[in-house]
mmCIF file of C-alpha atoms in Angstrom:
data_model
loop_
_atom_site.group_PDB
_atom_site.id
_atom_site.type_symbol
_atom_site.label_atom_id
_atom_site.label_comp_id
_atom_site.label_asym_id
_atom_site.label_seq_id
_atom_site.Cartn_x
_atom_site.Cartn_y
_atom_site.Cartn_z
ATOM 1 C CA UNK U 22 10.265 7.738 16.921
ATOM 2 C CA UNK U 23 11.269 10.365 13.701
ATOM 3 C CA UNK U 24 12.878 6.894 12.125
ATOM 4 C CA UNK U 25 10.156 4.993 12.440
ATOM 5 C CA UNK U 26 7.498 7.300 11.253
ATOM 6 C CA UNK U 27 9.952 8.080 8.618
ATOM 7 C CA UNK U 28 10.109 4.528 7.474
ATOM 8 C CA UNK U 29 6.048 4.115 8.234
ATOM 9 C CA UNK U 30 6.029 7.098 5.439
ATOM 10 C CA UNK U 31 8.232 5.297 2.583
ATOM 11 C CA UNK U 32 6.370 2.069 3.121
ATOM 12 C CA UNK U 33 3.400 3.847 2.675
ATOM 13 C CA UNK U 34 4.602 5.884 -0.857
ATOM 14 C CA UNK U 35 5.823 2.280 -1.979
ATOM 15 C CA UNK U 36 2.222 0.835 -1.291
ATOM 16 C CA UNK U 37 0.770 3.845 -3.437
ATOM 17 C CA UNK U 38 3.617 3.821 -6.305
ATOM 18 C CA UNK U 39 2.176 -0.334 -7.029
ATOM 19 C CA UNK U 40 -1.210 1.045 -7.544
ATOM 20 C CA UNK U 41 0.075 3.710 -9.442
ATOM 21 C CA UNK U 42 2.185 1.605 -11.622
ATOM 22 C CA UNK U 43 -0.941 -1.110 -11.859
ATOM 23 C CA UNK U 44 -3.157 1.837 -12.763
ATOM 24 C CA UNK U 45 -0.587 3.263 -15.710
ATOM 25 C CA UNK U 46 -0.255 -0.010 -17.366
ATOM 26 C CA UNK U 47 -3.749 -1.983 -17.013
ATOM 27 C CA UNK U 48 -4.468 -1.248 -20.892
ATOM 28 C CA UNK U 49 -1.484 -2.639 -21.595
ATOM 29 C CA UNK U 50 -2.332 -6.000 -19.574
ATOM 30 C CA UNK U 51 -4.674 -7.147 -21.903
ATOM 31 C CA UNK U 52 -5.297 -6.996 -26.057
ATOM 32 C CA UNK U 53 -7.925 -4.693 -27.035
ATOM 33 C CA UNK U 54 -11.281 -6.578 -27.989
ATOM 34 C CA UNK U 55 -12.870 -6.730 -31.524
ATOM 35 C CA UNK U 56 -13.507 -8.531 -34.430
ATOM 36 C CA UNK U 57 -11.330 -11.337 -34.395
ATOM 37 C CA UNK U 58 -11.141 -11.811 -30.871
ATOM 38 C CA UNK U 59 -14.179 -11.334 -28.963
ATOM 39 C CA UNK U 60 -15.916 -14.530 -27.900
ATOM 40 C CA UNK U 61 -12.660 -16.568 -28.035
ATOM 41 C CA UNK U 62 -12.205 -18.316 -24.873
ATOM 42 C CA UNK U 63 -8.494 -17.479 -24.772
ATOM 43 C CA UNK U 64 -9.983 -13.639 -25.359
ATOM 44 C CA UNK U 65 -11.807 -14.052 -22.512
ATOM 45 C CA UNK U 66 -9.855 -16.087 -19.968
ATOM 46 C CA UNK U 67 -7.174 -13.412 -20.235
ATOM 47 C CA UNK U 68 -9.751 -10.802 -19.148
ATOM 48 C CA UNK U 69 -10.490 -12.265 -16.608
ATOM 49 C CA UNK U 70 -6.697 -13.190 -15.666
ATOM 50 C CA UNK U 71 -6.084 -9.421 -15.981
ATOM 51 C CA UNK U 72 -8.909 -8.414 -14.053
ATOM 52 C CA UNK U 73 -7.312 -10.400 -11.081
ATOM 53 C CA UNK U 74 -4.090 -9.685 -11.042
ATOM 54 C CA UNK U 75 -4.993 -6.000 -11.498
ATOM 55 C CA UNK U 76 -7.579 -6.754 -8.340
ATOM 56 C CA UNK U 77 -4.314 -8.437 -6.493
ATOM 57 C CA UNK U 78 -1.918 -6.095 -7.221
ATOM 58 C CA UNK U 79 -3.833 -2.821 -5.884
ATOM 59 C CA UNK U 80 -5.105 -4.896 -3.202
ATOM 60 C CA UNK U 81 -1.107 -5.393 -2.284
ATOM 61 C CA UNK U 82 -0.801 -1.929 -2.578
ATOM 62 C CA UNK U 83 -3.219 -0.987 0.059
ATOM 63 C CA UNK U 84 -2.092 -3.543 2.306
ATOM 64 C CA UNK U 85 1.281 -2.058 2.007
ATOM 65 C CA UNK U 86 0.203 1.583 2.570
ATOM 66 C CA UNK U 87 -1.870 0.263 5.634
ATOM 67 C CA UNK U 88 0.762 -1.270 7.155
ATOM 68 C CA UNK U 89 3.277 1.444 6.386
ATOM 69 C CA UNK U 90 -0.007 3.896 8.103
ATOM 70 C CA UNK U 91 0.360 1.131 11.315
ATOM 71 C CA UNK U 92 3.915 1.956 11.800
ATOM 72 C CA UNK U 93 3.280 5.748 11.923
ATOM 73 C CA UNK U 94 0.333 5.076 14.099
ATOM 74 C CA UNK U 95 2.485 3.097 16.655
ATOM 75 C CA UNK U 96 5.285 5.514 16.676
ATOM 76 C CA UNK U 97 2.945 8.176 17.473
ATOM 77 C CA UNK U 98 1.474 5.961 20.244
ATOM 78 C CA UNK U 99 4.234 4.491 21.885
ATOM 79 C CA UNK U 100 5.187 8.303 21.857
ATOM 80 C CA UNK U 101 2.623 9.240 23.075
ATOM 81 C CA UNK U 102 2.712 6.767 26.167
ATOM 82 C CA UNK U 103 6.734 7.379 26.471
ATOM 83 C CA UNK U 104 5.689 11.019 27.345
ATOM 84 C CA UNK U 105 3.156 10.144 29.452
ATOM 85 C CA UNK U 106 4.823 8.168 31.692
ATOM 86 C CA UNK U 107 7.574 10.373 31.512
ATOM 87 C CA UNK U 108 4.840 13.191 32.914
ATOM 88 C CA UNK U 109 3.696 10.706 35.559
ATOM 89 C CA UNK U 110 7.310 10.311 37.018
ATOM 90 C CA UNK U 111 8.414 13.479 36.245
ATOM 91 C CA UNK U 112 11.053 12.420 34.080
ATOM 92 C CA UNK U 113 12.763 14.472 31.230
ATOM 93 C CA UNK U 114 10.451 15.433 28.612
ATOM 94 C CA UNK U 115 10.721 13.128 25.057
ATOM 95 C CA UNK U 116 11.731 14.493 22.106
#
């Protein structure tokens, strides 16, 4: 089970890294507003697109984190079930 927990932890880390990276570059996704660009349809569309990508990528990062955590939880549950079965049948303890 340690291998599954390690893999799950790495997956959680990748999801967290994606979210950190999106946060780090979000100011670069959209040019600053101001005189000459405010009110332009293209600027408004760019703002909506930037917001949409940011939300999508943060959501994806969250889903990646959840998938990794589910793998960790599954490994823990499998080990617990295996230990209980071993105890019921007088088997050797699982490491």
